[in-house]
CSV table of C-alpha atoms in Angstrom, one decimal:
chain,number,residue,atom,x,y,z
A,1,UNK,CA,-12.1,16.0,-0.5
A,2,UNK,CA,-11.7,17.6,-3.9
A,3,UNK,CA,-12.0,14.8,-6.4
A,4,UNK,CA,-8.9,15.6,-8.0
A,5,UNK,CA,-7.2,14.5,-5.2
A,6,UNK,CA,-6.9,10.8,-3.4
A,7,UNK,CA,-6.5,9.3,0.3
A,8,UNK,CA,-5.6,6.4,0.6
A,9,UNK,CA,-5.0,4.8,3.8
A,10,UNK,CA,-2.4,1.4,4.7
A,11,UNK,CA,-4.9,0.1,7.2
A,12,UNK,CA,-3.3,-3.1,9.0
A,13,UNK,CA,-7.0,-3.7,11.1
A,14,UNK,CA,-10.2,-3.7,10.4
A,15,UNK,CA,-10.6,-1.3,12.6
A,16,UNK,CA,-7.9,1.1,10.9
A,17,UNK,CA,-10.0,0.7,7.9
A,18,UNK,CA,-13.2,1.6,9.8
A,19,UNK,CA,-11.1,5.1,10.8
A,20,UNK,CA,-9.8,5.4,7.2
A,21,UNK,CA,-13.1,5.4,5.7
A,22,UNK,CA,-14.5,7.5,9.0
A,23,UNK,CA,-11.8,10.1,8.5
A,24,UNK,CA,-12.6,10.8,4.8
A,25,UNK,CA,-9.8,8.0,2.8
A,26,UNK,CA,-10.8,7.2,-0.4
A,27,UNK,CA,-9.9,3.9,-0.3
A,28,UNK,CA,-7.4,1.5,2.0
A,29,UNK,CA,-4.6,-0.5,1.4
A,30,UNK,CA,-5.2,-3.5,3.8
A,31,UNK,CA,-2.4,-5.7,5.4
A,32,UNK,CA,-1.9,-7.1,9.0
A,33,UNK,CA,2.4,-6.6,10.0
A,34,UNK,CA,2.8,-3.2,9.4
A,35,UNK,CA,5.7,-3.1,11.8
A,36,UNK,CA,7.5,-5.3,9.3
A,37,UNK,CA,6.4,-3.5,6.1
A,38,UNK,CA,3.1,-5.5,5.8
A,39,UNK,CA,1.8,-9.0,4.9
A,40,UNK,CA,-1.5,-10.5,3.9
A,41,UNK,CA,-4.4,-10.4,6.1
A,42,UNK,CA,-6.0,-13.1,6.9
A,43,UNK,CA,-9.7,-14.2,5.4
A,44,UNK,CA,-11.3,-13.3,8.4
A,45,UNK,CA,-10.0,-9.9,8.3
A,46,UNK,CA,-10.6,-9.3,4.5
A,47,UNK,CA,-14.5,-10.6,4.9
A,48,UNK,CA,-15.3,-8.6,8.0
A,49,UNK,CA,-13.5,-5.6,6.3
A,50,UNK,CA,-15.3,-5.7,3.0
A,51,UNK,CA,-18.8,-6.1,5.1
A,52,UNK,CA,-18.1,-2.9,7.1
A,53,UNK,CA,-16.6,-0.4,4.4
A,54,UNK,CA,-18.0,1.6,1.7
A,55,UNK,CA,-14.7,2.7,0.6
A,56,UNK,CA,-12.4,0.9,-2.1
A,57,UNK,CA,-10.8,-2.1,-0.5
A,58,UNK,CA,-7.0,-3.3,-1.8
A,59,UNK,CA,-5.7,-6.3,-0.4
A,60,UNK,CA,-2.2,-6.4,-0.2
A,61,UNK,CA,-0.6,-9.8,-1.2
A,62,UNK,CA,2.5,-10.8,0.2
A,63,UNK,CA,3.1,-13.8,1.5
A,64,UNK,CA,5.9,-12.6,4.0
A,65,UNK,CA,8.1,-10.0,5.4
A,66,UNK,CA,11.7,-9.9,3.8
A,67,UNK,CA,12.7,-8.9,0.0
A,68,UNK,CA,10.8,-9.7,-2.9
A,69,UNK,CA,12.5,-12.7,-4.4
A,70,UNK,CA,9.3,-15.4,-4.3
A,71,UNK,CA,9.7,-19.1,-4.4
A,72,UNK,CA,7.1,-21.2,-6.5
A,73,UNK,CA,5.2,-22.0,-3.6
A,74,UNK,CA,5.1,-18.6,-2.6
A,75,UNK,CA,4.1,-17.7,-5.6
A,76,UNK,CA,1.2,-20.4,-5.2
A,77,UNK,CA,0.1,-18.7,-2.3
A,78,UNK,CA,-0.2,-15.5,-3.8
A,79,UNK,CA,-2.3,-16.6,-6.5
A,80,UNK,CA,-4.4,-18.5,-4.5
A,81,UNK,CA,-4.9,-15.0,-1.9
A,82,UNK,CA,-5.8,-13.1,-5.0
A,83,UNK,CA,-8.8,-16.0,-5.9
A,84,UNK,CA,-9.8,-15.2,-2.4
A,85,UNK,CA,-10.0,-11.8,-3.1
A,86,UNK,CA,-11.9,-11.7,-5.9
A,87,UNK,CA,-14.4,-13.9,-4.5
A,88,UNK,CA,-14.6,-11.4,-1.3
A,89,UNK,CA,-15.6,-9.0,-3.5
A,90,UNK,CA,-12.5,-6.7,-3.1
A,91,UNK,CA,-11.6,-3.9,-5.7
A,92,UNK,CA,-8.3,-4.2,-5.3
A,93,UNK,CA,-5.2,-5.8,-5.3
A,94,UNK,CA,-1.3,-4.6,-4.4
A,95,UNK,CA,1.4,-6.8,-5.5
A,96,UNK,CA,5.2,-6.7,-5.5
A,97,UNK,CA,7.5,-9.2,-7.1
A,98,UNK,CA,11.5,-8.9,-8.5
A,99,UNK,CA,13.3,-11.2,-10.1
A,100,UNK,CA,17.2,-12.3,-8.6
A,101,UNK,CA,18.7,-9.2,-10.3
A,102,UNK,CA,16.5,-6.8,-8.8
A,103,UNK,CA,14.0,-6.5,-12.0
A,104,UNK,CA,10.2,-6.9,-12.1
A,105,UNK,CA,9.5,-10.6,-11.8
A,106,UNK,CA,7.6,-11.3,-15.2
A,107,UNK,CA,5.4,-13.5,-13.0
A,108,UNK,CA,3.5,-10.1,-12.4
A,109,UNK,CA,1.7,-10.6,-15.4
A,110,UNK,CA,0.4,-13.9,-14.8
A,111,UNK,CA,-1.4,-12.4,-10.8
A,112,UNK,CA,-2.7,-9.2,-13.0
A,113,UNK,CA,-4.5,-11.7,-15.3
A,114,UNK,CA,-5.2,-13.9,-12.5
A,115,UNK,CA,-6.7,-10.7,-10.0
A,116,UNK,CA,-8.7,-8.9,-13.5
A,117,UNK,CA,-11.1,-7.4,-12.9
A,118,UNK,CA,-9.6,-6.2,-9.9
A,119,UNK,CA,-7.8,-3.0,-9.9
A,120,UNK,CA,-3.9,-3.9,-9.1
A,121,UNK,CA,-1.4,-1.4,-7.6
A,122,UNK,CA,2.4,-2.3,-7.8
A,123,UNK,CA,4.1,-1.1,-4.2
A,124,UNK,CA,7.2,-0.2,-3.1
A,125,UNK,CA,9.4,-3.5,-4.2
A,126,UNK,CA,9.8,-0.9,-6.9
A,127,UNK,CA,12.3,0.9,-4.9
A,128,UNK,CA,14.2,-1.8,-4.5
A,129,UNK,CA,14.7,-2.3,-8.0
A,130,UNK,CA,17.7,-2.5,-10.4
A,131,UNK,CA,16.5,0.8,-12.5
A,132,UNK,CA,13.6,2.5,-12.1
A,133,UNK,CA,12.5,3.8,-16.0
A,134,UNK,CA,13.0,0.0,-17.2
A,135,UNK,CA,11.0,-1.0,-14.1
A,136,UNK,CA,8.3,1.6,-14.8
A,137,UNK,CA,8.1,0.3,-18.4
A,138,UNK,CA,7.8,-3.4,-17.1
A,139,UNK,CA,4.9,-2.7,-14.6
A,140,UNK,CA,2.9,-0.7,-17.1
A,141,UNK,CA,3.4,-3.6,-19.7
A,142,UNK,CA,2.3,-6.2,-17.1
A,143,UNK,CA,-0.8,-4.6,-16.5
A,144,UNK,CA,-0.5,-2.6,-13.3
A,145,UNK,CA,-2.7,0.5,-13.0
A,146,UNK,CA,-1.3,2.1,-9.9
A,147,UNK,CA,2.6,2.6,-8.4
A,148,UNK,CA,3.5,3.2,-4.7
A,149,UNK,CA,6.9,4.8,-4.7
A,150,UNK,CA,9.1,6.6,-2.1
A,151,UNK,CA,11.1,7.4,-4.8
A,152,UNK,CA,13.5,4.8,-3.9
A,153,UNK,CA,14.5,7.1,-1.2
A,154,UNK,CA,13.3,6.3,2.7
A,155,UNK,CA,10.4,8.9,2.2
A,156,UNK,CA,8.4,10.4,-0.4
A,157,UNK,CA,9.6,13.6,0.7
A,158,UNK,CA,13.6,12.8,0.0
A,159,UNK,CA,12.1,11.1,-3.7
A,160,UNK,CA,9.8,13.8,-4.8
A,161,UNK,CA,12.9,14.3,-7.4
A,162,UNK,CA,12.6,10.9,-9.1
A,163,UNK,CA,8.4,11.0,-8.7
A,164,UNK,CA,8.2,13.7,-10.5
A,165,UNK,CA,10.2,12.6,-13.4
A,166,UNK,CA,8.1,9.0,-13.2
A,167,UNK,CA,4.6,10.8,-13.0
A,168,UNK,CA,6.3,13.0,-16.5
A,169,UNK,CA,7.3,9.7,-18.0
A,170,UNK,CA,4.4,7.4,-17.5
A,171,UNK,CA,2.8,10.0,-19.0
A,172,UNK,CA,-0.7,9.5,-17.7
A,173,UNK,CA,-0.2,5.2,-18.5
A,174,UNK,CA,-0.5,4.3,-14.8
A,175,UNK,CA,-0.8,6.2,-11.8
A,176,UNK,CA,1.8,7.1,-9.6
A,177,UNK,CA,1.4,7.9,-5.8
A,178,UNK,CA,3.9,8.8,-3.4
A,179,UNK,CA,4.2,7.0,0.3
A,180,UNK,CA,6.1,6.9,3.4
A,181,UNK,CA,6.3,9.0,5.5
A,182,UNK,CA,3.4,11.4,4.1
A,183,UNK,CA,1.8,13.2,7.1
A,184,UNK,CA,-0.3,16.4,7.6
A,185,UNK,CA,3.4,18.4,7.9
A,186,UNK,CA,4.3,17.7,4.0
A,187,UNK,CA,1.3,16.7,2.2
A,188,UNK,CA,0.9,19.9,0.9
A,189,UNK,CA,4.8,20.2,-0.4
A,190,UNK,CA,4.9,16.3,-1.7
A,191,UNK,CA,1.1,17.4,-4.0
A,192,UNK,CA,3.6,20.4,-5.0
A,193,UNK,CA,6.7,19.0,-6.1
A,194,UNK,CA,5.6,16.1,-7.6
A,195,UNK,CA,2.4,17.2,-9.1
A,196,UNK,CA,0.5,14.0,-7.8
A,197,UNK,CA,-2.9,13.5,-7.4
A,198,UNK,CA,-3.2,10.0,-4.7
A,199,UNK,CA,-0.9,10.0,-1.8
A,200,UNK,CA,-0.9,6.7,0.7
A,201,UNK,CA,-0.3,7.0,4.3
A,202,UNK,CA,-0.3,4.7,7.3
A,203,UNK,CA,-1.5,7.9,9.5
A,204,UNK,CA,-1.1,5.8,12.8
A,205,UNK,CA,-0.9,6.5,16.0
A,206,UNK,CA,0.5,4.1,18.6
A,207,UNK,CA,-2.0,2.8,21.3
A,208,UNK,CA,-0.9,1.4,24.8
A,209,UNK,CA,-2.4,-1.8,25.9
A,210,UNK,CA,-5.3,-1.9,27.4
A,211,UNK,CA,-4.0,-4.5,29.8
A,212,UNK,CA,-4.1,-3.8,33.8
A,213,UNK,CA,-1.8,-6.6,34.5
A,214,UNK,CA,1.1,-6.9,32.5
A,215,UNK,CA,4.8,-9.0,33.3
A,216,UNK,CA,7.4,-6.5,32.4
A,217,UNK,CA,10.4,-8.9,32.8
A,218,UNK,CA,9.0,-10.4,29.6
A,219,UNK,CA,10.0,-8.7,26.7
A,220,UNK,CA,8.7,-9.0,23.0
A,221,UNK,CA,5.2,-9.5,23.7
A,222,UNK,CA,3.5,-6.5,22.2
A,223,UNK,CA,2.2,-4.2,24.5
A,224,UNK,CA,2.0,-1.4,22.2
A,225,UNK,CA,-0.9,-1.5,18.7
A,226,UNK,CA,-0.2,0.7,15.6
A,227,UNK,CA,-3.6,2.3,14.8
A,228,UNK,CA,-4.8,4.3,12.0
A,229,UNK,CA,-6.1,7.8,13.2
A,230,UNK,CA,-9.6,8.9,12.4
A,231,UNK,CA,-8.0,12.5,13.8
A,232,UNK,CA,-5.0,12.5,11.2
A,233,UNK,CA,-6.9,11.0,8.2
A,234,UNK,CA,-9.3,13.9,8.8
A,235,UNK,CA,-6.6,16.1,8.9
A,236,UNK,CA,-4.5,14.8,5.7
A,237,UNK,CA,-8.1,15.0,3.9
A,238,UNK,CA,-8.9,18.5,4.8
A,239,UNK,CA,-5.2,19.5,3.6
A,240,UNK,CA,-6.2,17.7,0.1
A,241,UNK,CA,-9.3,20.0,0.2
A,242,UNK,CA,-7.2,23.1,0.3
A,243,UNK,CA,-4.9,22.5,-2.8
């Protein structure tokens, strides 16, 4: 991949991970839930992914699925995942936290400290937020050196518009990189029209179970796993290569 250009890869196994760092990633973002926007893996998951890649590894810490209005205790338990993660070894950490009036949670601070020197990306809870230039300026002043953004649209494509203007604002401060719904079909235009340089993808494919019996009158029980695809990472990274 042309090292102007980044892959990263939201990798909710270890062995996503394994196909994001097969496939050519630069680095993952690692979570377990991806169906309901991600949550933290568990230690298990983070130790036996941090033995097996090369790549950078970012842990994503949130506690639970829902918005991103954290209690004390929840708070608690995001500081104590981040210790965890530092003593793992990881490189990375992604965080996300607004306040009741849908502004960045000063807490933020206090988990960049906390994770340091871990590197710590801010993800899309920022397009959620009240106003996106006073949230920019709130993350960059909390410490953050990385923001996932969709633009606060559904998908980077529809938010190229606003990414642009945050990647001219932050004026080279922190690191902006679009997601969702990034795929080999718009890599190429989202690079374009935003003039970005990291771009974060899921890249999955759904697998069918692997199950020969199965009791279809029972619904709910998850016969279908989300997968990161070696195949598409390849492909996203050779697109990079060509821009």
């Amino acid at each position: 991949m042309d090292a102007s250009y980044q892959l990263e890869i939201c990798a909710n196994s270890v062995a996503s991970a394994i196909a994001a760092e097969e496939g050519g990633a630069h680095r993952v973002e690692f979570c377990q839930n991806l169906e309901t926007g991600g949550t933290t893996p568990s230690a298990g998951q983070i130790r036996i992914a941090r033995q097996r890649l090369t790549i950078g590894l970012h842990v994503l810490i949130r506690p639970r699925a829902g918005d991103f209005l954290y209690t004390d205790a929840e708070f608690e338990e995001m500081k104590a995942d981040i210790s965890f993660c530092k003593e793992s070894n990881c490189d990375g950490i992604v965080i996300g936290l607004l306040d009741a009036d849908g502004r960045v949670d000063q807490r933020t601070e206090e988990l960049v400290t906390l994770a340091h020197p871990m590197h710590v990306t801010f993800h899309r809870a920022f397009d959620v937020c009240r106003e996106p230039f006073e949230a920019l300026e709130a993350i960059i002043a909390c410490g953050c050196k990385r923001l996932l953004t969709s633009g606060m649209k559904n998908t980077a494509l529809d938010g190229v518009g606003l990414i642009s203007e945050l990647i001219e604002r932050a004026k080279g401060r922190i690191e902006i990189m679009p997601g969702s719904g990034v795929n080999e079909a718009n890599l190429a235009d989202i690079a374009r029209l935003t003039g970005a340089s990291t771009f974060h993808t899921s890249a999955k494919a759904v697998l069918k179970s692997r199950m020969n019996h199965t009791n279809k009158v029972v619904g709910g029980m998850g016969f279908e796993v989300w997968e990161s695809s070696k195949e598409k990472i390849r492909h996203l990274a050779d697109i990079l290569k060509t821009l």
